[in-house]
């Protein structure tokens, strides 16, 4: 049984997609980041960066004590290695998957995240910041669009690289991107959107629907964290 510490955000969706795709038994433990659940001492024991998602695997492959994992990329890799799914064991194929997984973790995720922040949440609309992150998101979409040329999925076969990128590219409108500029991305998005496991993963998120993601009160919790108050 996998315990998934989750809130319905792009990084959360990555893991529910994997769990649904691999048909692993799991249970969701909501971490309501709007009210500061990410700072609960028990959560910080498994996720010291006060961010979700995180997992606890109660039945690890070595049959030892439960294993906890934080950071969505590390979780995807852990689950892929546990199940032998969505990450090739062939050296060359695996290397490509890991390149694109790290590309998402270090590039697309943080840049699109800042894009959301400055365009939607920042109390001041700072044109330089908005422009920088919209352009950088655009550049990254171009990179992924080129990678997808002549391929069904990012690394050839469907993999954890696709699961990492999909929930972020799905929000292209919020990121002020015109998907028509990226025809390969558009086809890829549609293909993943139609996968039954992806549909099920997003249905899980519907249980949280109707709750505003970011309220004025939650902005105080989410933005302006420092070493002292986190
Ligand atoms: N690099 C981390 C990022 C996770 C992350 O940013 N999670 C956000 C929601 S998408 C969060 O928990 N925010 C809580 C906060 O900012 O305090 C990962 O991929 O797991």
Coordinates of C-alpha atoms and ligand atoms in Angstrom, one line a residue:
X1 CA 0.0 0.0 0.0
X2 CA 1.3 3.4 -1.0
X3 CA 0.3 6.4 1.1
X4 CA 0.1 9.5 -1.1
X5 CA 0.4 12.9 0.6
X6 CA -1.3 15.0 -2.0
X7 CA -3.1 18.2 -3.0
X8 CA -4.6 18.6 -6.5
X9 CA -1.8 20.6 -8.1
X10 CA 0.4 19.7 -11.1
X11 CA 3.1 18.1 -8.9
X12 CA 0.4 16.1 -7.1
X13 CA -1.2 14.9 -10.3
X14 CA 2.1 13.4 -11.5
X15 CA 2.0 10.9 -8.8
X16 CA -1.7 10.0 -8.9
X17 CA -1.2 9.5 -12.7
X18 CA 1.6 7.0 -12.0
X19 CA -0.3 5.2 -9.3
X20 CA -3.4 4.8 -11.5
X21 CA -1.3 3.8 -14.6
X22 CA 0.5 1.1 -12.6
X23 CA -2.7 0.1 -10.8
X24 CA -0.9 0.2 -7.4
X25 CA -3.0 0.2 -4.3
X26 CA -2.9 3.6 -2.7
X27 CA -4.6 5.9 -0.3
X28 CA -4.7 9.7 -0.5
X29 CA -3.8 11.8 2.5
X30 CA -4.8 15.4 1.7
X31 CA -2.2 18.0 2.5
X32 CA -4.1 21.2 2.3
X33 CA -1.3 23.6 1.4
X34 CA -3.7 26.6 1.7
X35 CA -4.1 26.2 5.4
X36 CA -0.5 25.2 6.1
X37 CA -0.8 21.4 6.4
X38 CA 2.7 21.2 4.7
X39 CA 4.1 22.6 8.0
X40 CA 2.7 19.9 10.3
X41 CA 5.6 18.2 12.1
X42 CA 4.5 14.7 11.1
X43 CA 4.5 15.8 7.4
X44 CA 7.8 17.5 7.7
X45 CA 9.3 14.2 8.9
X46 CA 8.7 12.7 5.5
X47 CA 8.8 16.0 3.4
X48 CA 11.4 18.3 5.0
X49 CA 11.0 20.9 2.2
X50 CA 7.4 21.6 3.3
X51 CA 6.1 20.7 -0.1
X52 CA 3.8 18.0 -1.3
X53 CA 3.7 15.4 -2.9
X54 CA 5.3 12.8 -0.8
X55 CA 4.7 9.1 -0.4
X56 CA 5.2 6.3 2.2
X57 CA 5.6 2.8 0.8
X58 CA 4.4 0.4 3.5
X59 CA 5.6 -2.6 1.5
X60 CA 9.0 -1.8 0.0
X61 CA 10.7 -4.3 -2.3
X62 CA 13.4 -5.1 0.4
X63 CA 10.6 -6.1 2.8
X64 CA 12.1 -3.7 5.4
X65 CA 10.7 -0.7 7.2
X66 CA 8.4 1.6 5.3
X67 CA 10.2 4.0 3.0
X68 CA 9.2 7.7 2.5
X69 CA 10.0 9.7 -0.5
X70 CA 9.6 13.4 -1.2
X71 CA 10.2 15.4 -4.5
X72 CA 7.9 14.3 -7.3
X73 CA 10.8 13.3 -9.6
X74 CA 12.3 11.1 -7.0
X75 CA 8.9 9.6 -6.2
X76 CA 8.3 8.8 -9.9
X77 CA 11.7 7.2 -10.2
X78 CA 11.1 5.2 -7.0
X79 CA 7.7 3.9 -8.1
X80 CA 9.0 3.1 -11.6
X81 CA 11.8 1.1 -10.1
X82 CA 9.5 -0.6 -7.6
X83 CA 7.0 -1.7 -10.3
X84 CA 9.4 -2.1 -13.3
X85 CA 7.0 0.2 -15.2
X86 CA 7.4 3.4 -17.3
X87 CA 11.2 3.5 -17.0
X88 CA 13.2 1.2 -19.3
X89 CA 16.0 -0.9 -17.9
X90 CA 17.9 -0.4 -21.2
X91 CA 20.7 1.9 -20.5
X92 CA 20.2 4.2 -23.5
X93 CA 16.4 4.4 -23.2
X94 CA 16.5 4.9 -19.5
X95 CA 19.0 7.8 -19.9
X96 CA 16.6 9.6 -22.2
X97 CA 13.7 9.2 -19.8
X98 CA 15.9 10.6 -16.9
X99 CA 17.1 13.5 -19.0
X100 CA 13.5 14.6 -19.6
X101 CA 12.4 13.9 -16.1
X102 CA 15.2 16.2 -14.8
X103 CA 14.4 18.7 -17.5
X104 CA 10.9 18.9 -16.2
X105 CA 12.0 19.1 -12.5
X106 CA 14.7 21.7 -13.1
X107 CA 13.2 23.6 -16.0
X108 CA 9.6 23.4 -17.0
X109 CA 8.2 23.0 -13.4
X110 CA 10.0 25.9 -11.8
X111 CA 9.7 28.2 -14.7
X112 CA 5.9 27.5 -15.3
X113 CA 5.5 27.8 -11.5
X114 CA 7.0 31.3 -11.5
X115 CA 4.9 32.1 -14.6
X116 CA 1.8 31.3 -12.6
X117 CA 3.1 33.2 -9.6
X118 CA 3.9 36.5 -11.3
X119 CA 0.9 36.5 -13.7
X120 CA -1.8 35.3 -11.2
X121 CA -0.8 35.6 -7.6
X122 CA 1.7 38.4 -7.2
X123 CA 0.1 41.4 -5.6
X124 CA 1.9 43.7 -8.0
X125 CA 1.9 43.0 -11.7
X126 CA 5.6 43.3 -12.6
X127 CA 5.8 43.3 -16.4
X128 CA 9.5 42.3 -16.5
X129 CA 8.9 39.2 -14.3
X130 CA 5.7 38.2 -16.2
X131 CA 7.5 38.6 -19.5
X132 CA 10.5 36.7 -18.4
X133 CA 8.6 33.6 -17.3
X134 CA 6.1 33.7 -20.1
X135 CA 9.0 33.8 -22.6
X136 CA 11.0 31.1 -20.8
X137 CA 7.9 28.9 -20.7
X138 CA 7.5 29.5 -24.4
X139 CA 11.1 28.5 -25.0
X140 CA 10.7 25.3 -23.0
X141 CA 7.5 24.4 -24.9
X142 CA 9.5 24.8 -28.1
X143 CA 12.1 22.4 -26.8
X144 CA 9.6 19.8 -25.9
X145 CA 7.7 20.3 -29.1
X146 CA 10.9 19.5 -31.0
X147 CA 11.6 16.4 -28.9
X148 CA 8.2 15.1 -29.7
X149 CA 8.8 15.4 -33.5
X150 CA 8.1 12.0 -35.0
X151 CA 7.5 10.4 -31.5
X152 CA 4.4 9.4 -29.7
X153 CA 5.8 10.1 -26.3
X154 CA 8.7 12.1 -25.0
X155 CA 11.2 9.3 -24.7
X156 CA 9.6 7.0 -27.4
X157 CA 7.5 4.8 -25.1
X158 CA 5.2 6.3 -22.5
X159 CA 7.2 6.9 -19.4
X160 CA 7.6 8.9 -16.1
X161 CA 8.9 11.8 -18.2
X162 CA 5.5 12.2 -19.8
X163 CA 3.8 11.9 -16.4
X164 CA 6.0 14.7 -15.1
X165 CA 5.5 17.1 -18.0
X166 CA 1.8 16.5 -18.8
X167 CA 0.2 18.2 -15.8
X168 CA 2.2 21.3 -16.4
X169 CA 1.7 21.6 -20.1
X170 CA -2.0 21.0 -19.6
X171 CA -2.2 24.5 -18.0
X172 CA -0.8 26.2 -21.2
X173 CA -3.6 28.8 -21.1
X174 CA -2.7 29.9 -17.6
X175 CA 0.9 30.1 -18.8
X176 CA -0.2 32.4 -21.6
X177 CA 0.9 29.9 -24.3
X178 CA -0.8 29.3 -27.6
X179 CA -0.8 25.6 -28.1
X180 CA -1.4 26.0 -31.8
X181 CA 2.3 27.1 -32.0
X182 CA 3.3 23.7 -30.8
X183 CA 1.5 21.0 -32.9
X184 CA 3.4 18.0 -31.5
X185 CA 2.6 19.1 -28.0
X186 CA -1.0 19.5 -28.9
X187 CA -1.3 15.9 -30.2
X188 CA 0.7 14.6 -27.2
X189 CA -1.6 16.4 -24.7
X190 CA -4.7 14.9 -26.4
X191 CA -3.3 11.4 -26.4
X192 CA -2.4 11.5 -22.7
X193 CA -5.6 13.2 -21.7
X194 CA -7.6 10.3 -23.2
X195 CA -5.7 7.6 -21.2
X196 CA -8.1 5.9 -18.8
X197 CA -5.6 6.1 -15.9
X198 CA -5.1 9.8 -16.5
X199 CA -8.8 10.3 -16.5
X200 CA -9.1 8.4 -13.2
X201 CA -6.2 10.4 -11.7
X202 CA -8.0 13.7 -12.5
X203 CA -11.2 12.3 -11.2
X204 CA -9.5 11.9 -7.8
X205 CA -8.8 15.6 -7.9
X206 CA -12.5 16.3 -8.4
X207 CA -13.0 15.3 -4.8
X208 CA -11.4 18.6 -4.0
X209 CA -13.2 20.7 -6.6
X210 CA -15.0 23.8 -5.7
X211 CA -12.3 24.8 -3.2
X212 CA -10.4 27.9 -4.3
X213 CA -6.7 27.0 -4.7
X214 CA -5.4 30.3 -3.4
X215 CA -7.3 32.6 -1.1
X216 CA -6.0 35.9 0.4
X217 CA -5.5 34.1 3.6
X218 CA -3.6 31.2 2.0
X219 CA -1.3 33.7 0.1
X220 CA 0.1 34.6 3.5
X221 CA 0.9 31.0 4.2
X222 CA 2.3 30.2 0.7
X223 CA 4.2 33.3 -0.3
X224 CA 6.9 35.0 1.7
X225 CA 8.2 31.9 3.4
X226 CA 11.7 32.3 4.8
X227 CA 14.1 30.0 6.7
X228 CA 12.6 31.5 10.0
X229 CA 9.0 30.9 9.3
X230 CA 9.1 27.6 7.4
Ligands
LIG1 N1 10.1 20.2 -6.5 C1 8.9 19.8 -5.7 C2 7.9 20.9 -5.8 C3 6.7 20.6 -5.0 C4 5.8 21.8 -4.8 O1 6.2 23.0 -5.2 N2 4.6 21.6 -4.3 C5 3.7 22.8 -4.0 C6 2.4 22.6 -4.6 S1 2.6 22.3 -6.4 C7 3.6 22.9 -2.5 O2 3.5 21.9 -1.8 N3 3.5 24.1 -2.0 C8 3.4 24.3 -0.6 C9 4.1 25.6 -0.1 O3 4.5 26.4 -1.0 O4 4.2 25.8 1.1 C10 8.3 18.5 -6.3 O5 8.3 18.4 -7.5 O6 7.9 17.7 -5.5

